[in-house]
Amino acid sequence: MRTLSAAALLFAAPALAQTPEAPRPIAASKIILVGDSTTAVIGGWGPSFCAYHVTSFAACVNLARGGRSSGSYRAEGSWELALAEMRAPGYKNIWVLIQFGHNDQPGKPGRSTDLATEFPANMARYVDEVRAAGAKPVLLTPLTRRMFTDGKLQNDLEPWAAAIRKVAAEKKVPLLDLNAESSAAVQAMGEAAADRFAQLPPGSAPIAPAPAATTEVEVQPMAQPRMSFDRTHLGIEGANYFATMVTRELAAAVPEMRPLLVR
């Protein structure tokens, strides 16, 4: 019968006594999206961004809501929910991406804000309150609409984009000039190509609610999206295209976030 020498046992002892390495605590981060329908689920770039452009080391929370302006988002209480997300413990870093402008324009009852005074004040206040909550603000200029006249893109959101650029410069906050980049890209591709970014093909009828199934129990219908062709909101292809653009710009504007982003 073979036996180990004393020397062999001496060298083998440390290996036998090894214990598993304790797991290292995770250093997770969070990204919060705040804005209107062009960021929100069903119509915006946000769902694609959270699904395909963020690693599992960053929670991505889309709190953008359709039809909201920089004023109504706060007035209805949505901003309080966003602040609560910013204050949640356990995260190494929390970034808040804020994009408004579409519903701040004139002609939006209960939502429009004054471009010269109210809108920039609202954006500056968001920045201050994000920082006060211990999070990091990032401002985005509004995604362009895709409306053309005689082959030229009508970028009616440029004045709101200019106001955001000014706030970003004054507050020394990272800026994603999504309006400038998206308008340049849409102008370059032309109206016909840009129409593929819409929710439905031109001429398509809105999606009707599915009929309830016949069962022994009453079936409550699930939420049904109100989708129709327009040149503001995004379908899946548009969401994917502009989420990639946002990711690229975010990596450039906030280098600290690069390890969390997937191109």
PDB file of C-alpha atoms in Angstrom:
ATOM      1  CA  MET A   1       0.000   0.000   0.000  1.00  0.00           C
ATOM      2  CA  ARG A   2       1.403   3.363  -1.072  1.00  0.00           C
ATOM      3  CA  THR A   3       1.818   6.038   1.608  1.00  0.00           C
ATOM      4  CA  LEU A   4       2.705   9.703   1.341  1.00  0.00           C
ATOM      5  CA  SER A   5       5.935  10.894   2.877  1.00  0.00           C
ATOM      6  CA  ALA A   6       5.900  13.522   5.599  1.00  0.00           C
ATOM      7  CA  ALA A   7       7.255  16.099   3.136  1.00  0.00           C
ATOM      8  CA  ALA A   8       4.504  15.338   0.625  1.00  0.00           C
ATOM      9  CA  LEU A   9       1.849  15.707   3.284  1.00  0.00           C
ATOM     10  CA  LEU A  10       3.364  19.034   4.316  1.00  0.00           C
ATOM     11  CA  PHE A  11       3.101  20.435   0.788  1.00  0.00           C
ATOM     12  CA  ALA A  12      -0.387  18.997   0.252  1.00  0.00           C
ATOM     13  CA  ALA A  13      -1.847  20.464   3.433  1.00  0.00           C
ATOM     14  CA  PRO A  14      -2.345  24.061   2.186  1.00  0.00           C
ATOM     15  CA  ALA A  15      -4.205  22.862  -0.899  1.00  0.00           C
ATOM     16  CA  LEU A  16      -6.486  20.675   1.203  1.00  0.00           C
ATOM     17  CA  ALA A  17      -7.209  23.568   3.540  1.00  0.00           C
ATOM     18  CA  GLN A  18      -8.194  26.055   0.794  1.00  0.00           C
ATOM     19  CA  THR A  19     -11.618  27.663   1.157  1.00  0.00           C
ATOM     20  CA  PRO A  20     -13.689  29.096  -1.713  1.00  0.00           C
ATOM     21  CA  GLU A  21     -13.060  32.752  -2.463  1.00  0.00           C
ATOM     22  CA  ALA A  22     -15.792  34.952  -1.059  1.00  0.00           C
ATOM     23  CA  PRO A  23     -17.883  36.665  -3.768  1.00  0.00           C
ATOM     24  CA  ARG A  24     -16.999  40.286  -4.344  1.00  0.00           C
ATOM     25  CA  PRO A  25     -19.819  42.799  -3.784  1.00  0.00           C
ATOM     26  CA  ILE A  26     -21.346  44.017  -7.042  1.00  0.00           C
ATOM     27  CA  ALA A  27     -20.780  47.637  -8.065  1.00  0.00           C
ATOM     28  CA  ALA A  28     -24.045  48.185  -9.929  1.00  0.00           C
ATOM     29  CA  SER A  29     -25.245  51.427 -11.481  1.00  0.00           C
ATOM     30  CA  LYS A  30     -28.606  52.737 -12.639  1.00  0.00           C
ATOM     31  CA  ILE A  31     -29.759  54.725 -15.670  1.00  0.00           C
ATOM     32  CA  ILE A  32     -33.101  56.542 -15.458  1.00  0.00           C
ATOM     33  CA  LEU A  33     -34.831  57.864 -18.563  1.00  0.00           C
ATOM     34  CA  VAL A  34     -37.087  60.917 -18.167  1.00  0.00           C
ATOM     35  CA  GLY A  35     -38.997  62.516 -21.022  1.00  0.00           C
ATOM     36  CA  ASP A  36     -41.924  62.263 -23.423  1.00  0.00           C
ATOM     37  CA  SER A  37     -43.210  59.706 -25.952  1.00  0.00           C
ATOM     38  CA  THR A  38     -40.090  59.910 -28.126  1.00  0.00           C
ATOM     39  CA  THR A  39     -38.202  58.325 -25.202  1.00  0.00           C
ATOM     40  CA  ALA A  40     -41.024  56.238 -23.721  1.00  0.00           C
ATOM     41  CA  VAL A  41     -42.083  52.663 -24.420  1.00  0.00           C
ATOM     42  CA  ILE A  42     -44.176  52.242 -27.600  1.00  0.00           C
ATOM     43  CA  GLY A  43     -43.070  55.221 -29.637  1.00  0.00           C
ATOM     44  CA  GLY A  44     -39.611  56.129 -28.373  1.00  0.00           C
ATOM     45  CA  TRP A  45     -35.963  55.044 -28.457  1.00  0.00           C
ATOM     46  CA  GLY A  46     -35.877  54.183 -24.753  1.00  0.00           C
ATOM     47  CA  PRO A  47     -37.062  50.544 -24.931  1.00  0.00           C
ATOM     48  CA  SER A  48     -34.358  49.599 -27.427  1.00  0.00           C
ATOM     49  CA  PHE A  49     -31.726  51.451 -25.415  1.00  0.00           C
ATOM     50  CA  CYS A  50     -32.574  49.627 -22.184  1.00  0.00           C
ATOM     51  CA  ALA A  51     -32.948  46.247 -23.899  1.00  0.00           C
ATOM     52  CA  TYR A  52     -29.910  46.172 -26.187  1.00  0.00           C
ATOM     53  CA  HIS A  53     -27.427  48.878 -25.199  1.00  0.00           C
ATOM     54  CA  VAL A  54     -26.930  48.488 -21.448  1.00  0.00           C
ATOM     55  CA  THR A  55     -25.072  45.696 -19.663  1.00  0.00           C
ATOM     56  CA  SER A  56     -26.529  43.744 -16.752  1.00  0.00           C
ATOM     57  CA  PHE A  57     -24.413  45.835 -14.383  1.00  0.00           C
ATOM     58  CA  ALA A  58     -26.742  48.811 -14.939  1.00  0.00           C
ATOM     59  CA  ALA A  59     -30.421  48.834 -14.121  1.00  0.00           C
ATOM     60  CA  CYS A  60     -32.231  50.804 -16.840  1.00  0.00           C
ATOM     61  CA  VAL A  61     -35.516  52.359 -15.745  1.00  0.00           C
ATOM     62  CA  ASN A  62     -37.654  54.071 -18.384  1.00  0.00           C
ATOM     63  CA  LEU A  63     -39.880  56.637 -16.669  1.00  0.00           C
ATOM     64  CA  ALA A  64     -40.616  58.663 -19.815  1.00  0.00           C
ATOM     65  CA  ARG A  65     -44.341  59.128 -20.506  1.00  0.00           C
ATOM     66  CA  GLY A  66     -46.164  60.052 -23.682  1.00  0.00           C
ATOM     67  CA  GLY A  67     -47.646  63.521 -23.985  1.00  0.00           C
ATOM     68  CA  ARG A  68     -45.607  65.084 -21.189  1.00  0.00           C
ATOM     69  CA  SER A  69     -43.777  68.386 -21.254  1.00  0.00           C
ATOM     70  CA  SER A  70     -41.090  69.708 -18.934  1.00  0.00           C
ATOM     71  CA  GLY A  71     -43.928  71.231 -16.911  1.00  0.00           C
ATOM     72  CA  SER A  72     -46.650  68.573 -16.921  1.00  0.00           C
ATOM     73  CA  TYR A  73     -44.225  65.746 -16.097  1.00  0.00           C
ATOM     74  CA  ARG A  74     -43.504  67.446 -12.787  1.00  0.00           C
ATOM     75  CA  ALA A  75     -47.069  68.637 -12.154  1.00  0.00           C
ATOM     76  CA  GLU A  76     -48.577  65.135 -12.388  1.00  0.00           C
ATOM     77  CA  GLY A  77     -46.083  63.610  -9.939  1.00  0.00           C
ATOM     78  CA  SER A  78     -43.931  61.645 -12.384  1.00  0.00           C
ATOM     79  CA  TRP A  79     -40.845  63.585 -11.344  1.00  0.00           C
ATOM     80  CA  GLU A  80     -41.363  62.549  -7.709  1.00  0.00           C
ATOM     81  CA  LEU A  81     -41.236  58.910  -8.828  1.00  0.00           C
ATOM     82  CA  ALA A  82     -38.007  59.610 -10.685  1.00  0.00           C
ATOM     83  CA  LEU A  83     -36.504  61.263  -7.595  1.00  0.00           C
ATOM     84  CA  ALA A  84     -37.429  58.215  -5.528  1.00  0.00           C
ATOM     85  CA  GLU A  85     -35.526  56.024  -8.011  1.00  0.00           C
ATOM     86  CA  MET A  86     -32.510  58.312  -7.681  1.00  0.00           C
ATOM     87  CA  ARG A  87     -32.507  57.977  -3.911  1.00  0.00           C
ATOM     88  CA  ALA A  88     -32.630  54.173  -3.902  1.00  0.00           C
ATOM     89  CA  PRO A  89     -29.606  52.825  -2.003  1.00  0.00           C
ATOM     90  CA  GLY A  90     -27.099  50.283  -3.233  1.00  0.00           C
ATOM     91  CA  TYR A  91     -25.983  51.827  -6.533  1.00  0.00           C
ATOM     92  CA  LYS A  92     -22.488  53.049  -7.228  1.00  0.00           C
ATOM     93  CA  ASN A  93     -23.671  55.633  -9.781  1.00  0.00           C
ATOM     94  CA  ILE A  94     -27.079  56.801 -10.961  1.00  0.00           C
ATOM     95  CA  TRP A  95     -27.421  58.740 -14.204  1.00  0.00           C
ATOM     96  CA  VAL A  96     -30.599  60.524 -15.271  1.00  0.00           C
ATOM     97  CA  LEU A  97     -31.131  61.203 -18.991  1.00  0.00           C
ATOM     98  CA  ILE A  98     -33.659  64.011 -19.526  1.00  0.00           C
ATOM     99  CA  GLN A  99     -35.272  64.852 -22.877  1.00  0.00           C
ATOM    100  CA  PHE A 100     -38.177  67.283 -23.300  1.00  0.00           C
ATOM    101  CA  GLY A 101     -39.337  69.758 -25.938  1.00  0.00           C
ATOM    102  CA  HIS A 102     -41.992  68.163 -28.152  1.00  0.00           C
ATOM    103  CA  ASN A 103     -44.923  68.874 -25.845  1.00  0.00           C
ATOM    104  CA  ASP A 104     -43.496  72.154 -24.602  1.00  0.00           C
ATOM    105  CA  GLN A 105     -44.234  73.650 -28.024  1.00  0.00           C
ATOM    106  CA  PRO A 106     -47.243  75.958 -28.500  1.00  0.00           C
ATOM    107  CA  GLY A 107     -50.652  74.426 -29.150  1.00  0.00           C
ATOM    108  CA  LYS A 108     -50.470  71.764 -26.433  1.00  0.00           C
ATOM    109  CA  PRO A 109     -53.215  72.685 -23.930  1.00  0.00           C
ATOM    110  CA  GLY A 110     -52.144  72.162 -20.347  1.00  0.00           C
ATOM    111  CA  ARG A 111     -48.617  71.249 -21.428  1.00  0.00           C
ATOM    112  CA  SER A 112     -47.018  74.078 -23.417  1.00  0.00           C
ATOM    113  CA  THR A 113     -44.333  76.122 -21.691  1.00  0.00           C
ATOM    114  CA  ASP A 114     -42.875  79.497 -22.566  1.00  0.00           C
ATOM    115  CA  LEU A 115     -39.687  78.964 -24.568  1.00  0.00           C
ATOM    116  CA  ALA A 116     -37.948  82.106 -23.332  1.00  0.00           C
ATOM    117  CA  THR A 117     -38.573  81.671 -19.606  1.00  0.00           C
ATOM    118  CA  GLU A 118     -40.449  78.625 -18.347  1.00  0.00           C
ATOM    119  CA  PHE A 119     -38.855  75.883 -20.442  1.00  0.00           C
ATOM    120  CA  PRO A 120     -35.197  76.695 -19.645  1.00  0.00           C
ATOM    121  CA  ALA A 121     -36.097  77.248 -15.986  1.00  0.00           C
ATOM    122  CA  ASN A 122     -37.737  73.817 -15.874  1.00  0.00           C
ATOM    123  CA  MET A 123     -34.698  72.127 -17.407  1.00  0.00           C
ATOM    124  CA  ALA A 124     -32.302  73.905 -15.049  1.00  0.00           C
ATOM    125  CA  ARG A 125     -34.427  72.889 -12.066  1.00  0.00           C
ATOM    126  CA  TYR A 126     -34.317  69.241 -13.163  1.00  0.00           C
ATOM    127  CA  VAL A 127     -30.530  69.399 -13.260  1.00  0.00           C
ATOM    128  CA  ASP A 128     -30.322  70.950  -9.786  1.00  0.00           C
ATOM    129  CA  GLU A 129     -32.683  68.408  -8.252  1.00  0.00           C
ATOM    130  CA  VAL A 130     -30.922  65.427  -9.828  1.00  0.00           C
ATOM    131  CA  ARG A 131     -27.666  66.598  -8.284  1.00  0.00           C
ATOM    132  CA  ALA A 132     -29.329  67.252  -4.936  1.00  0.00           C
ATOM    133  CA  ALA A 133     -30.594  63.659  -4.968  1.00  0.00           C
ATOM    134  CA  GLY A 134     -27.025  62.412  -5.395  1.00  0.00           C
ATOM    135  CA  ALA A 135     -27.444  61.395  -9.043  1.00  0.00           C
ATOM    136  CA  LYS A 136     -25.802  62.615 -12.254  1.00  0.00           C
ATOM    137  CA  PRO A 137     -27.849  64.528 -14.864  1.00  0.00           C
ATOM    138  CA  VAL A 138     -27.437  64.260 -18.635  1.00  0.00           C
ATOM    139  CA  LEU A 139     -29.473  66.559 -20.888  1.00  0.00           C
ATOM    140  CA  LEU A 140     -30.686  65.551 -24.364  1.00  0.00           C
ATOM    141  CA  THR A 141     -31.947  67.887 -27.046  1.00  0.00           C
ATOM    142  CA  PRO A 142     -35.271  66.626 -28.505  1.00  0.00           C
ATOM    143  CA  LEU A 143     -35.286  63.951 -31.189  1.00  0.00           C
ATOM    144  CA  THR A 144     -36.162  65.477 -34.566  1.00  0.00           C
ATOM    145  CA  ARG A 145     -39.489  64.983 -36.258  1.00  0.00           C
ATOM    146  CA  ARG A 146     -39.254  63.550 -39.777  1.00  0.00           C
ATOM    147  CA  MET A 147     -41.348  66.017 -41.772  1.00  0.00           C
ATOM    148  CA  PHE A 148     -40.073  67.341 -45.111  1.00  0.00           C
ATOM    149  CA  THR A 149     -41.015  70.225 -47.401  1.00  0.00           C
ATOM    150  CA  ASP A 150     -39.581  70.181 -50.920  1.00  0.00           C
ATOM    151  CA  GLY A 151     -36.945  67.687 -49.848  1.00  0.00           C
ATOM    152  CA  LYS A 152     -35.802  69.685 -46.804  1.00  0.00           C
ATOM    153  CA  LEU A 153     -36.327  68.479 -43.244  1.00  0.00           C
ATOM    154  CA  GLN A 154     -38.423  70.869 -41.157  1.00  0.00           C
ATOM    155  CA  ASN A 155     -36.647  70.831 -37.805  1.00  0.00           C
ATOM    156  CA  ASP A 156     -39.229  72.757 -35.801  1.00  0.00           C
ATOM    157  CA  LEU A 157     -37.630  71.691 -32.517  1.00  0.00           C
ATOM    158  CA  GLU A 158     -34.352  73.564 -33.060  1.00  0.00           C
ATOM    159  CA  PRO A 159     -35.327  76.531 -30.794  1.00  0.00           C
ATOM    160  CA  TRP A 160     -36.001  74.100 -27.916  1.00  0.00           C
ATOM    161  CA  ALA A 161     -32.750  72.300 -28.649  1.00  0.00           C
ATOM    162  CA  ALA A 162     -30.922  75.646 -28.485  1.00  0.00           C
ATOM    163  CA  ALA A 163     -32.465  76.386 -25.087  1.00  0.00           C
ATOM    164  CA  ILE A 164     -31.269  73.017 -23.743  1.00  0.00           C
ATOM    165  CA  ARG A 165     -27.761  73.567 -25.088  1.00  0.00           C
ATOM    166  CA  LYS A 166     -27.634  76.863 -23.202  1.00  0.00           C
ATOM    167  CA  VAL A 167     -28.806  75.273 -19.941  1.00  0.00           C
ATOM    168  CA  ALA A 168     -26.243  72.483 -20.325  1.00  0.00           C
ATOM    169  CA  ALA A 169     -23.450  75.003 -20.831  1.00  0.00           C
ATOM    170  CA  GLU A 170     -24.528  77.148 -17.883  1.00  0.00           C
ATOM    171  CA  LYS A 171     -24.946  74.179 -15.557  1.00  0.00           C
ATOM    172  CA  LYS A 172     -21.844  72.373 -16.846  1.00  0.00           C
ATOM    173  CA  VAL A 173     -23.831  69.190 -17.417  1.00  0.00           C
ATOM    174  CA  PRO A 174     -23.155  66.560 -20.126  1.00  0.00           C
ATOM    175  CA  LEU A 175     -25.181  67.147 -23.284  1.00  0.00           C
ATOM    176  CA  LEU A 176     -26.333  64.737 -25.973  1.00  0.00           C
ATOM    177  CA  ASP A 177     -27.264  66.889 -28.957  1.00  0.00           C
ATOM    178  CA  LEU A 178     -29.742  64.335 -30.258  1.00  0.00           C
ATOM    179  CA  ASN A 179     -31.635  66.980 -32.207  1.00  0.00           C
ATOM    180  CA  ALA A 180     -28.602  68.006 -34.231  1.00  0.00           C
ATOM    181  CA  GLU A 181     -27.448  64.463 -34.953  1.00  0.00           C
ATOM    182  CA  SER A 182     -30.885  63.006 -35.667  1.00  0.00           C
ATOM    183  CA  SER A 183     -31.890  65.880 -37.954  1.00  0.00           C
ATOM    184  CA  ALA A 184     -28.637  65.571 -39.918  1.00  0.00           C
ATOM    185  CA  ALA A 185     -29.140  61.814 -40.291  1.00  0.00           C
ATOM    186  CA  VAL A 186     -32.783  62.123 -41.350  1.00  0.00           C
ATOM    187  CA  GLN A 187     -31.981  64.897 -43.848  1.00  0.00           C
ATOM    188  CA  ALA A 188     -29.220  62.770 -45.352  1.00  0.00           C
ATOM    189  CA  MET A 189     -31.402  59.687 -45.808  1.00  0.00           C
ATOM    190  CA  GLY A 190     -34.433  61.563 -47.173  1.00  0.00           C
ATOM    191  CA  GLU A 191     -38.154  61.354 -46.511  1.00  0.00           C
ATOM    192  CA  ALA A 192     -38.865  57.947 -48.039  1.00  0.00           C
ATOM    193  CA  ALA A 193     -36.093  56.213 -46.100  1.00  0.00           C
ATOM    194  CA  ALA A 194     -36.978  58.029 -42.872  1.00  0.00           C
ATOM    195  CA  ASP A 195     -40.599  56.861 -43.124  1.00  0.00           C
ATOM    196  CA  ARG A 196     -39.489  53.338 -42.283  1.00  0.00           C
ATOM    197  CA  PHE A 197     -38.830  54.577 -38.741  1.00  0.00           C
ATOM    198  CA  ALA A 198     -42.540  55.217 -38.095  1.00  0.00           C
ATOM    199  CA  GLN A 199     -44.732  52.967 -35.963  1.00  0.00           C
ATOM    200  CA  LEU A 200     -46.763  51.679 -38.932  1.00  0.00           C
ATOM    201  CA  PRO A 201     -46.239  51.752 -42.706  1.00  0.00           C
ATOM    202  CA  PRO A 202     -47.919  54.637 -44.576  1.00  0.00           C
ATOM    203  CA  GLY A 203     -51.617  53.896 -45.199  1.00  0.00           C
ATOM    204  CA  SER A 204     -51.887  51.212 -42.534  1.00  0.00           C
ATOM    205  CA  ALA A 205     -54.948  51.218 -40.329  1.00  0.00           C
ATOM    206  CA  PRO A 206     -54.461  51.559 -36.572  1.00  0.00           C
ATOM    207  CA  ILE A 207     -54.133  48.263 -34.744  1.00  0.00           C
ATOM    208  CA  ALA A 208     -57.536  47.162 -33.419  1.00  0.00           C
ATOM    209  CA  PRO A 209     -57.872  45.524 -29.986  1.00  0.00           C
ATOM    210  CA  ALA A 210     -57.817  41.742 -30.122  1.00  0.00           C
ATOM    211  CA  PRO A 211     -61.203  40.081 -29.431  1.00  0.00           C
ATOM    212  CA  ALA A 212     -61.618  38.592 -25.980  1.00  0.00           C
ATOM    213  CA  ALA A 213     -61.335  34.828 -25.777  1.00  0.00           C
ATOM    214  CA  THR A 214     -64.427  32.771 -24.989  1.00  0.00           C
ATOM    215  CA  THR A 215     -63.875  31.186 -21.600  1.00  0.00           C
ATOM    216  CA  GLU A 216     -65.860  30.390 -18.497  1.00  0.00           C
ATOM    217  CA  VAL A 217     -64.285  33.403 -16.803  1.00  0.00           C
ATOM    218  CA  GLU A 218     -64.585  37.005 -17.899  1.00  0.00           C
ATOM    219  CA  VAL A 219     -61.362  38.090 -19.611  1.00  0.00           C
ATOM    220  CA  GLN A 220     -60.273  41.649 -19.057  1.00  0.00           C
ATOM    221  CA  PRO A 221     -58.517  43.058 -22.143  1.00  0.00           C
ATOM    222  CA  MET A 222     -54.915  44.074 -21.728  1.00  0.00           C
ATOM    223  CA  ALA A 223     -53.661  47.549 -22.563  1.00  0.00           C
ATOM    224  CA  GLN A 224     -53.836  48.292 -26.277  1.00  0.00           C
ATOM    225  CA  PRO A 225     -51.368  50.747 -27.820  1.00  0.00           C
ATOM    226  CA  ARG A 226     -52.850  53.537 -29.917  1.00  0.00           C
ATOM    227  CA  MET A 227     -50.605  53.363 -32.937  1.00  0.00           C
ATOM    228  CA  SER A 228     -50.922  55.176 -36.254  1.00  0.00           C
ATOM    229  CA  PHE A 229     -48.475  56.379 -38.857  1.00  0.00           C
ATOM    230  CA  ASP A 230     -46.807  59.695 -38.050  1.00  0.00           C
ATOM    231  CA  ARG A 231     -43.397  61.267 -38.445  1.00  0.00           C
ATOM    232  CA  THR A 232     -42.690  61.886 -34.766  1.00  0.00           C
ATOM    233  CA  HIS A 233     -42.983  58.535 -33.013  1.00  0.00           C
ATOM    234  CA  LEU A 234     -40.867  55.462 -33.602  1.00  0.00           C
ATOM    235  CA  GLY A 235     -41.553  51.873 -34.517  1.00  0.00           C
ATOM    236  CA  ILE A 236     -39.082  49.091 -33.793  1.00  0.00           C
ATOM    237  CA  GLU A 237     -36.671  50.011 -36.596  1.00  0.00           C
ATOM    238  CA  GLY A 238     -36.689  53.671 -35.604  1.00  0.00           C
ATOM    239  CA  ALA A 239     -36.235  52.849 -31.930  1.00  0.00           C
ATOM    240  CA  ASN A 240     -33.250  50.648 -32.723  1.00  0.00           C
ATOM    241  CA  TYR A 241     -31.676  53.241 -35.003  1.00  0.00           C
ATOM    242  CA  PHE A 242     -31.914  56.158 -32.589  1.00  0.00           C
ATOM    243  CA  ALA A 243     -31.070  54.084 -29.493  1.00  0.00           C
ATOM    244  CA  THR A 244     -27.784  53.237 -31.205  1.00  0.00           C
ATOM    245  CA  MET A 245     -27.273  56.947 -31.851  1.00  0.00           C
ATOM    246  CA  VAL A 246     -27.989  57.812 -28.214  1.00  0.00           C
ATOM    247  CA  THR A 247     -25.553  55.122 -27.047  1.00  0.00           C
ATOM    248  CA  ARG A 248     -22.790  56.418 -29.297  1.00  0.00           C
ATOM    249  CA  GLU A 249     -23.319  60.006 -28.131  1.00  0.00           C
ATOM    250  CA  LEU A 250     -23.556  58.964 -24.490  1.00  0.00           C
ATOM    251  CA  ALA A 251     -20.249  57.110 -24.663  1.00  0.00           C
ATOM    252  CA  ALA A 252     -18.627  60.265 -26.044  1.00  0.00           C
ATOM    253  CA  ALA A 253     -20.279  62.722 -23.627  1.00  0.00           C
ATOM    254  CA  VAL A 254     -19.936  60.612 -20.468  1.00  0.00           C
ATOM    255  CA  PRO A 255     -16.792  58.429 -20.746  1.00  0.00           C
ATOM    256  CA  GLU A 256     -17.411  57.094 -17.237  1.00  0.00           C
ATOM    257  CA  MET A 257     -20.450  55.220 -18.585  1.00  0.00           C
ATOM    258  CA  ARG A 258     -18.613  53.360 -21.367  1.00  0.00           C
ATOM    259  CA  PRO A 259     -18.160  50.091 -19.429  1.00  0.00           C
ATOM    260  CA  LEU A 260     -21.948  49.946 -19.026  1.00  0.00           C
ATOM    261  CA  LEU A 261     -22.846  50.613 -22.660  1.00  0.00           C
ATOM    262  CA  VAL A 262     -23.108  48.164 -25.554  1.00  0.00           C
ATOM    263  CA  ARG A 263     -22.750  49.448 -29.126  1.00  0.00           C
TER     264      ARG A 263
END
